[in-house]
Short mmCIF file of C-alpha atoms and ligand atoms in Angstrom, two decimals:
data_model
loop_
_atom_site.label_atom_id
_atom_site.label_comp_id
_atom_site.label_asym_id
_atom_site.label_seq_id
_atom_site.Cartn_x
_atom_site.Cartn_y
_atom_site.Cartn_z
CA MET F 1 0.07 0.05 -0.09
CA LYS F 2 1.50 3.31 -0.99
CA ARG F 3 2.62 6.04 1.55
CA ILE F 4 0.25 9.14 2.11
CA TYR F 5 2.37 12.06 3.18
CA LEU F 6 1.14 14.84 5.59
CA SER F 7 3.30 17.22 3.36
CA SER F 8 6.42 15.74 1.37
CA PRO F 9 8.64 17.58 -1.30
CA THR F 10 6.76 17.99 -4.71
CA MET F 11 9.16 18.69 -7.68
CA HIS F 12 8.46 19.81 -11.12
CA GLY F 13 11.77 19.96 -13.18
CA GLU F 14 12.92 23.35 -13.60
CA GLU F 15 14.69 22.73 -10.03
CA GLN F 16 17.18 20.27 -11.86
CA GLN F 17 17.87 22.68 -14.80
CA TYR F 18 18.83 25.19 -12.18
CA VAL F 19 21.40 22.86 -10.51
CA LYS F 20 22.53 21.58 -13.62
CA GLU F 21 23.62 24.83 -14.54
CA ALA F 22 25.34 24.95 -11.29
CA PHE F 23 27.24 22.10 -11.97
CA ASP F 24 27.81 22.87 -15.43
CA THR F 25 29.38 26.27 -14.49
CA ASN F 26 31.15 24.72 -11.32
CA TRP F 27 29.06 27.11 -9.13
CA VAL F 28 28.75 24.06 -6.87
CA ALA F 29 30.40 26.10 -4.04
CA PRO F 30 30.69 28.49 -2.78
CA LEU F 31 27.96 30.93 -3.52
CA GLY F 32 27.17 31.55 -7.14
CA PRO F 33 24.27 33.16 -9.38
CA ASN F 34 21.47 31.13 -7.97
CA VAL F 35 21.75 32.58 -4.86
CA SER F 36 21.69 36.27 -5.56
CA ALA F 37 18.94 35.55 -8.17
CA LEU F 38 16.90 33.67 -5.52
CA GLU F 39 17.08 36.47 -3.24
CA LYS F 40 15.84 39.01 -6.11
CA GLU F 41 13.13 36.69 -7.08
CA MET F 42 12.12 36.15 -3.62
CA ALA F 43 11.83 39.77 -2.86
CA GLU F 44 10.10 40.53 -6.21
CA TYR F 45 7.51 37.37 -4.81
CA LEU F 46 6.80 38.90 -1.39
CA GLY F 47 6.54 42.50 -2.77
CA ASN F 48 6.09 45.69 -0.66
CA GLY F 49 9.75 46.47 -1.44
CA VAL F 50 11.37 44.19 0.63
CA TYR F 51 15.35 42.71 0.57
CA THR F 52 16.39 39.12 1.29
CA SER F 53 18.96 36.95 2.45
CA ALA F 54 19.42 33.23 1.70
CA LEU F 55 20.40 31.45 4.23
CA SER F 56 20.62 27.50 5.32
CA ALA F 57 17.57 27.56 7.02
CA GLY F 58 14.78 29.45 8.34
CA THR F 59 16.02 28.93 12.35
CA ALA F 60 19.16 30.62 10.96
CA ALA F 61 16.87 33.62 9.38
CA ILE F 62 15.47 33.58 13.14
CA HIS F 63 18.89 33.49 14.91
CA LEU F 64 20.41 36.45 12.75
CA SER F 65 16.91 38.43 13.30
CA MET F 66 17.85 38.16 17.18
CA LYS F 67 21.78 39.26 16.66
CA ILE F 68 20.24 42.34 14.22
CA LEU F 69 17.79 43.40 16.76
CA GLY F 70 20.46 43.07 19.46
CA ILE F 71 18.74 40.41 21.68
CA GLY F 72 21.42 39.13 24.51
CA GLN F 73 21.78 37.64 28.00
CA GLY F 74 18.61 38.14 30.04
CA ASP F 75 16.31 39.79 27.60
CA ILE F 76 13.04 38.83 27.38
CA VAL F 77 11.26 38.04 24.03
CA PHE F 78 7.61 37.13 23.79
CA SER F 79 6.69 34.19 21.63
CA PRO F 80 3.22 32.48 20.91
CA SER F 81 2.95 29.06 22.81
CA LEU F 82 1.43 27.44 20.15
CA THR F 83 4.40 27.24 17.60
CA PHE F 84 7.33 24.67 16.57
CA SER F 85 9.88 25.25 19.28
CA ALA F 86 12.48 27.05 16.23
CA THR F 87 10.29 29.97 16.63
CA VAL F 88 11.91 30.39 19.94
CA ASN F 89 15.08 28.13 19.98
CA PRO F 90 17.42 31.11 18.78
CA ALA F 91 16.29 33.72 21.39
CA VAL F 92 17.59 31.19 23.99
CA TYR F 93 20.72 30.57 21.72
CA GLU F 94 21.55 34.47 22.86
CA GLY F 95 21.16 34.13 26.25
CA ALA F 96 17.17 35.60 26.07
CA ARG F 97 14.40 34.43 28.51
CA PRO F 98 11.18 33.29 26.50
CA VAL F 99 8.00 34.22 28.02
CA PHE F 100 5.15 32.46 25.92
CA ILE F 101 1.80 34.09 25.05
CA ASP F 102 -1.43 31.90 24.61
CA SER F 103 -3.40 31.53 21.42
CA GLU F 104 -6.77 32.79 20.62
CA ARG F 105 -9.46 30.70 19.02
CA ASP F 106 -10.41 32.89 15.99
CA THR F 107 -7.11 31.81 13.89
CA TRP F 108 -5.41 29.70 16.75
CA ASN F 109 -2.36 32.24 16.83
CA MET F 110 -1.14 34.67 19.43
CA ASP F 111 -4.03 36.38 21.36
CA PRO F 112 -3.58 40.10 20.92
CA GLU F 113 -5.66 40.70 24.54
CA ALA F 114 -2.75 38.38 26.24
CA LEU F 115 -0.15 39.92 24.52
CA GLU F 116 -1.33 43.39 25.99
CA LYS F 117 -1.31 41.58 29.38
CA ALA F 118 2.36 40.32 28.78
CA PHE F 119 3.59 43.86 28.31
CA GLU F 120 1.97 45.10 31.50
CA LYS F 121 3.99 42.17 33.19
CA TYR F 122 7.11 42.52 31.34
CA PRO F 123 7.06 46.46 30.13
CA ASP F 124 10.70 45.91 29.34
CA VAL F 125 10.45 43.04 26.59
CA LYS F 126 13.13 43.38 23.56
CA ALA F 127 11.30 41.62 20.94
CA VAL F 128 7.90 40.04 19.69
CA LEU F 129 7.98 36.96 17.35
CA MET F 130 4.46 36.60 15.67
CA VAL F 131 3.77 33.14 14.20
CA HIS F 132 1.14 32.20 11.19
CA LEU F 133 0.35 28.78 12.38
CA TYR F 134 -0.55 26.06 9.47
CA GLY F 135 -0.44 29.15 7.23
CA THR F 136 -3.37 30.98 8.87
CA PRO F 137 -2.05 34.68 9.42
CA ALA F 138 -2.30 35.93 12.78
CA LYS F 139 -4.29 38.99 13.78
CA ILE F 140 -1.37 40.93 12.36
CA ASP F 141 -3.05 44.67 12.86
CA GLU F 142 -4.00 43.93 16.01
CA ILE F 143 -0.31 42.73 17.16
CA LEU F 144 1.74 45.30 15.43
CA LYS F 145 -0.41 48.22 16.95
CA ILE F 146 0.21 46.78 20.46
CA CYS F 147 4.02 46.23 19.55
CA ASP F 148 4.02 49.60 17.80
CA ASP F 149 2.59 51.40 20.90
CA HIS F 150 5.48 49.90 23.24
CA ARG F 151 7.78 50.56 20.29
CA VAL F 152 9.04 46.74 20.37
CA PRO F 153 10.11 45.02 16.88
CA VAL F 154 8.38 42.27 15.39
CA ILE F 155 10.14 39.10 14.11
CA GLU F 156 7.65 37.67 11.76
CA ASP F 157 8.17 33.99 11.64
CA SER F 158 6.19 33.41 8.42
CA ALA F 159 8.15 29.57 8.23
CA GLU F 160 4.75 28.17 7.66
CA SER F 161 2.81 30.62 5.76
CA LEU F 162 4.80 31.81 2.84
CA SER F 163 2.25 32.96 -0.35
CA SER F 164 -0.56 33.50 2.71
CA THR F 165 -1.71 37.46 2.22
CA TYR F 166 -3.20 39.40 4.79
CA LYS F 167 -4.92 42.28 3.22
CA GLY F 168 -3.51 41.73 0.05
CA LYS F 169 0.27 41.80 1.06
CA GLN F 170 2.43 38.84 1.68
CA THR F 171 3.10 37.26 5.05
CA GLY F 172 6.85 37.45 5.89
CA THR F 173 6.91 41.58 4.98
CA PHE F 174 5.11 42.83 7.94
CA GLY F 175 7.78 42.63 10.77
CA ARG F 176 10.85 44.28 11.38
CA THR F 177 12.39 41.15 9.97
CA GLY F 178 10.57 38.27 8.17
CA ILE F 179 11.15 34.50 8.35
CA VAL F 180 10.93 32.24 5.21
CA SER F 181 11.71 28.56 5.24
CA LEU F 182 12.24 26.12 2.61
CA ASN F 183 12.74 22.87 5.00
CA GLY F 184 11.37 20.05 3.23
CA ASN F 185 7.73 19.71 4.22
CA LYS F 186 7.12 23.30 3.70
CA ILE F 187 4.88 24.82 0.90
CA ILE F 188 7.81 25.09 -1.21
CA THR F 189 11.57 23.49 -0.34
CA SER F 190 14.62 23.70 -1.51
CA SER F 191 15.64 20.49 0.49
CA GLY F 192 16.70 22.66 3.71
CA GLY F 193 17.21 26.17 3.44
CA GLY F 194 15.21 29.77 4.46
CA LEU F 195 15.73 33.54 3.85
CA MET F 196 15.65 36.42 6.29
CA VAL F 197 13.61 39.43 4.75
CA SER F 198 13.75 42.91 5.74
CA HIS F 199 12.46 46.71 4.61
CA ASN F 200 15.79 47.83 5.73
CA GLU F 201 18.50 46.86 3.31
CA GLU F 202 21.02 47.41 5.77
CA ASP F 203 19.22 44.61 7.72
CA THR F 204 19.79 41.85 5.13
CA LYS F 205 23.62 43.18 4.25
CA LYS F 206 24.05 42.35 8.02
CA ALA F 207 22.32 39.17 8.03
CA THR F 208 24.35 37.91 4.86
CA PHE F 209 27.60 39.29 6.51
CA LEU F 210 27.02 37.32 9.84
CA ALA F 211 26.07 34.33 7.87
CA THR F 212 29.43 34.26 5.87
CA GLN F 213 31.60 34.32 9.22
CA ALA F 214 31.98 37.90 9.40
CA ARG F 215 34.90 38.64 7.39
CA ASP F 216 35.86 42.30 7.58
CA PRO F 217 36.51 43.78 3.99
CA ALA F 218 40.56 43.13 4.56
CA ARG F 219 42.95 41.72 2.39
CA TYR F 220 43.45 39.21 5.09
CA TYR F 221 40.96 37.58 7.36
CA GLN F 222 40.11 39.91 10.14
CA HIS F 223 37.11 39.80 12.16
CA SER F 224 35.32 42.18 14.47
CA HIS F 225 32.27 40.41 15.14
CA ILE F 226 31.60 36.38 15.72
CA GLY F 227 30.41 35.07 12.44
CA TYR F 228 28.20 32.17 11.41
CA ASN F 229 28.35 29.84 8.79
CA TYR F 230 24.58 30.01 7.72
CA ARG F 231 24.63 30.97 4.02
CA MET F 232 22.54 29.05 1.42
CA SER F 233 24.66 27.25 -1.18
CA ASN F 234 24.54 27.51 -4.84
CA VAL F 235 22.75 23.93 -5.43
CA VAL F 236 20.27 24.24 -2.77
CA ALA F 237 19.43 27.63 -4.44
CA GLY F 238 19.02 26.49 -7.33
CA VAL F 239 16.24 23.80 -6.08
CA ALA F 240 14.49 26.79 -4.56
CA ARG F 241 14.56 28.76 -7.83
CA GLY F 242 12.51 25.70 -9.55
CA GLN F 243 10.22 25.90 -6.75
CA LEU F 244 9.02 29.35 -6.48
CA ILE F 245 8.05 29.27 -10.17
CA HIS F 246 5.54 27.17 -9.07
CA ILE F 247 4.36 28.55 -5.51
CA GLU F 248 0.78 29.55 -6.62
CA GLU F 249 0.22 26.25 -7.80
CA HIS F 250 0.88 24.52 -4.64
CA LYS F 251 -0.98 26.97 -2.66
CA ALA F 252 -4.00 26.48 -4.74
CA LEU F 253 -3.42 22.70 -4.34
CA LYS F 254 -3.34 23.18 -0.37
CA LYS F 255 -6.54 25.44 -0.68
CA GLU F 256 -8.34 22.60 -2.71
CA ILE F 257 -7.60 19.92 0.33
CA TYR F 258 -8.70 22.16 2.97
CA ARG F 259 -11.93 22.63 0.89
CA THR F 260 -12.11 18.85 0.40
CA TYR F 261 -11.55 17.96 3.90
CA ARG F 262 -13.93 20.65 5.20
CA GLU F 263 -16.97 19.72 2.67
CA ALA F 264 -16.68 16.03 3.60
CA PHE F 265 -16.73 16.40 7.43
CA SER F 266 -19.19 19.33 7.11
CA ASP F 267 -22.55 16.84 8.34
CA ILE F 268 -20.20 15.63 11.36
CA GLU F 269 -21.05 17.82 14.31
CA GLU F 270 -17.89 16.80 16.50
CA ILE F 271 -15.54 17.99 13.60
CA SER F 272 -14.50 21.48 12.94
CA MET F 273 -11.38 22.54 10.53
CA ASN F 274 -8.55 24.74 11.70
CA PRO F 275 -9.94 28.64 11.55
CA MET F 276 -9.05 30.94 8.64
CA ASN F 277 -8.89 34.67 9.25
CA ALA F 278 -11.58 36.74 7.27
CA ASP F 279 -8.72 39.50 6.63
CA ALA F 280 -6.64 37.01 4.84
CA ASP F 281 -5.79 34.86 2.04
CA ALA F 282 -4.04 31.46 3.63
CA ASN F 283 -1.90 28.97 1.82
CA ASN F 284 -3.68 26.11 4.17
CA TRP F 285 -0.01 24.64 4.48
CA LEU F 286 -1.64 21.74 6.80
CA SER F 287 -5.44 21.08 7.16
CA CYS F 288 -6.26 20.50 10.72
CA ILE F 289 -9.44 19.17 12.71
CA LEU F 290 -10.73 20.34 16.05
CA LEU F 291 -12.86 17.57 17.89
CA SER F 292 -15.50 18.90 20.01
CA GLU F 293 -15.20 19.09 23.46
CA GLY F 294 -15.91 15.53 25.27
CA CYS F 295 -15.71 14.06 21.94
CA ARG F 296 -15.49 10.19 22.44
CA ILE F 297 -13.30 9.66 19.29
CA THR F 298 -9.60 11.22 20.25
CA PRO F 299 -7.15 12.50 18.12
CA GLU F 300 -4.82 9.80 18.96
CA LYS F 301 -7.64 7.20 17.71
CA ILE F 302 -7.80 9.00 14.33
CA GLN F 303 -4.35 9.06 14.13
CA ASN F 304 -4.14 5.40 14.63
CA GLU F 305 -6.57 4.58 12.29
CA LEU F 306 -5.03 6.66 9.30
CA GLU F 307 -2.02 4.81 9.97
CA GLU F 308 -3.42 1.15 9.95
CA LYS F 309 -6.03 1.76 7.34
CA CYS F 310 -4.76 4.10 4.89
CA ASN F 311 -0.87 3.99 5.85
CA ALA F 312 -1.43 7.93 6.06
CA GLU F 313 0.87 10.31 7.83
CA SER F 314 -1.03 12.78 10.05
CA ARG F 315 0.49 14.68 13.27
CA PRO F 316 -0.90 15.93 16.44
CA ILE F 317 -0.77 19.92 17.07
CA TRP F 318 2.57 21.51 17.74
CA LYS F 319 2.97 20.88 21.61
CA PRO F 320 2.63 24.30 23.32
CA MET F 321 5.66 25.69 24.50
CA GLN F 322 4.45 26.16 27.99
CA LEU F 323 4.47 22.27 28.36
CA GLN F 324 7.69 21.45 26.98
CA PRO F 325 10.14 19.98 29.42
CA VAL F 326 12.64 22.32 28.13
CA PHE F 327 10.95 25.30 28.75
CA SER F 328 9.37 24.44 32.05
CA ASP F 329 10.83 27.39 33.87
CA CYS F 330 9.22 30.01 31.51
CA ASP F 331 6.40 32.19 32.10
CA PHE F 332 2.86 31.98 30.16
CA ILE F 333 0.47 34.27 29.65
CA LYS F 334 -2.89 33.74 29.13
CA THR F 335 -6.39 35.79 29.60
CA GLY F 336 -8.96 33.67 31.30
CA GLU F 337 -9.30 30.34 33.29
CA LYS F 338 -8.52 28.17 30.05
CA ASP F 339 -5.13 27.68 28.35
CA VAL F 340 -6.31 27.64 24.65
CA SER F 341 -3.23 26.25 23.07
CA ALA F 342 -3.14 23.36 25.14
CA ASP F 343 -6.84 22.91 24.54
CA ILE F 344 -5.98 23.42 20.76
CA PHE F 345 -3.35 20.44 21.50
CA ALA F 346 -5.70 18.11 23.05
CA ARG F 347 -8.49 18.08 20.56
CA GLY F 348 -6.53 18.88 17.21
CA LEU F 349 -4.84 16.81 14.55
CA CYS F 350 -2.91 17.70 11.49
CA LEU F 351 -4.30 15.82 8.32
CA PRO F 352 -2.51 14.43 5.35
CA SER F 353 -2.11 17.40 3.48
CA ASP F 354 0.49 16.54 0.68
CA ILE F 355 -0.35 17.91 -2.69
CA LYS F 356 0.23 14.82 -4.72
CA ASN F 357 -2.71 13.22 -2.94
CA THR F 358 -5.06 11.88 -5.41
CA LYS F 359 -8.67 11.80 -5.16
CA GLU F 360 -8.63 8.31 -4.10
CA ASP F 361 -6.12 9.02 -1.23
CA MET F 362 -8.37 11.95 -0.21
CA ASP F 363 -11.78 9.39 -0.51
CA LEU F 364 -9.86 6.86 1.42
CA ILE F 365 -8.82 9.30 4.25
CA ILE F 366 -12.25 10.76 4.35
CA GLY F 367 -13.85 7.56 4.30
CA THR F 368 -11.74 6.23 7.08
CA VAL F 369 -12.46 9.31 9.48
CA ARG F 370 -16.27 9.07 8.65
CA LYS F 371 -16.67 5.80 9.61
CA LEU F 372 -15.04 6.36 12.97
CA PHE F 373 -17.69 8.90 13.32
CA GLY F 374 -20.47 6.03 12.08
CA LYS F 375 -21.24 8.43 9.01
CA ALA F 376 -21.29 6.13 5.50
C1 LIG E 1 9.42 25.01 10.40
C2 LIG E 1 9.46 26.08 11.01
C3 LIG E 1 10.60 26.94 11.36
C4 LIG E 1 12.29 26.57 10.99
O1 LIG E 1 12.58 26.19 9.79
P1 LIG E 1 13.70 25.74 9.08
O2 LIG E 1 13.71 25.97 7.87
O3 LIG E 1 13.57 24.04 9.40
O4 LIG E 1 14.93 25.92 10.03
C5 LIG E 1 10.34 27.71 12.26
N1 LIG E 1 9.30 28.03 12.93
C6 LIG E 1 8.14 27.49 12.16
C7 LIG E 1 6.98 27.65 12.86
C8 LIG E 1 8.32 26.32 11.46
O5 LIG E 1 7.08 25.59 11.18
#
């Protein structure tokens, strides 16, 4: 039985063309024309006059954002609780202390009310990480307004939301810096890589400088800063260029998967889909379900059933950061009694969202879930 994936790479052909060019011209390393072309093409795609720096990973882009914003020992950084650990790890690399902010129900992203509350408790916070979970844009205007009022910069982790727009503008272009990830399971992939995005060319130049061992402009190797080896290779950039051509196509297919699940489960009261933001056009990177409170079928049961009956890969919702052993000493800010992010974690599941899924694959997955709820 074939494997049905959560979200695996989908290649087209142009990728190999760009990689072949890199080999033919021996621009296999170190840098080369694909890297600068990708930076230009990604900046053009994102629009709004941004610049980009091509790096080895989205995580590296978050780390260099920390360096550029001067985040250091003992600084407070706010992060949504419901995210992947890579959002916040780079703050810890720099000795900063994360404080986790609960989710709201409307988009599953950082709750502006909880954020406001966190600012009261930690007025000296140095940066706010904003994430667009599973591709659904956060309440960007509300979050930016609060951060602007407090004059605190936003690092926009748009690793999951490349091609999602908010009020017509691409996510990744709203923060002081933005993050693109080209990791293997994202909406497009370079096999692994990322970019840092900024409206300020100085920021991206600084990112590129730090990413290439922070070498001073001198005849010999001289260093006035601690550098990193975070630059994207020319081969990897070739794959990314070939993928970028197809991003809108990938987005349309992801949206179709979401619509298909939503329609298929519309008569099952216990199932709702991950929410959309009315101000946004999401890329639907992963389609997720949320089971009603007290539902007799658990997410784990559905996950096991999809594995056994369909050979299909599903995945729990990101386990919230305040529940992670490694962050057990970090503060967590919520507005009410209930921990919303923990609730979504407990009741949610990411369904197979691979754009190569056939109609038969989707029918099999949907039929298996429906059967669990006693529906034909
Ligand atoms: C994937 C991901 C990252 C990390 O990107 P990499 O390119 O894998 O380093 C960061 N944040 C979020 C929310 C992600 O999903």
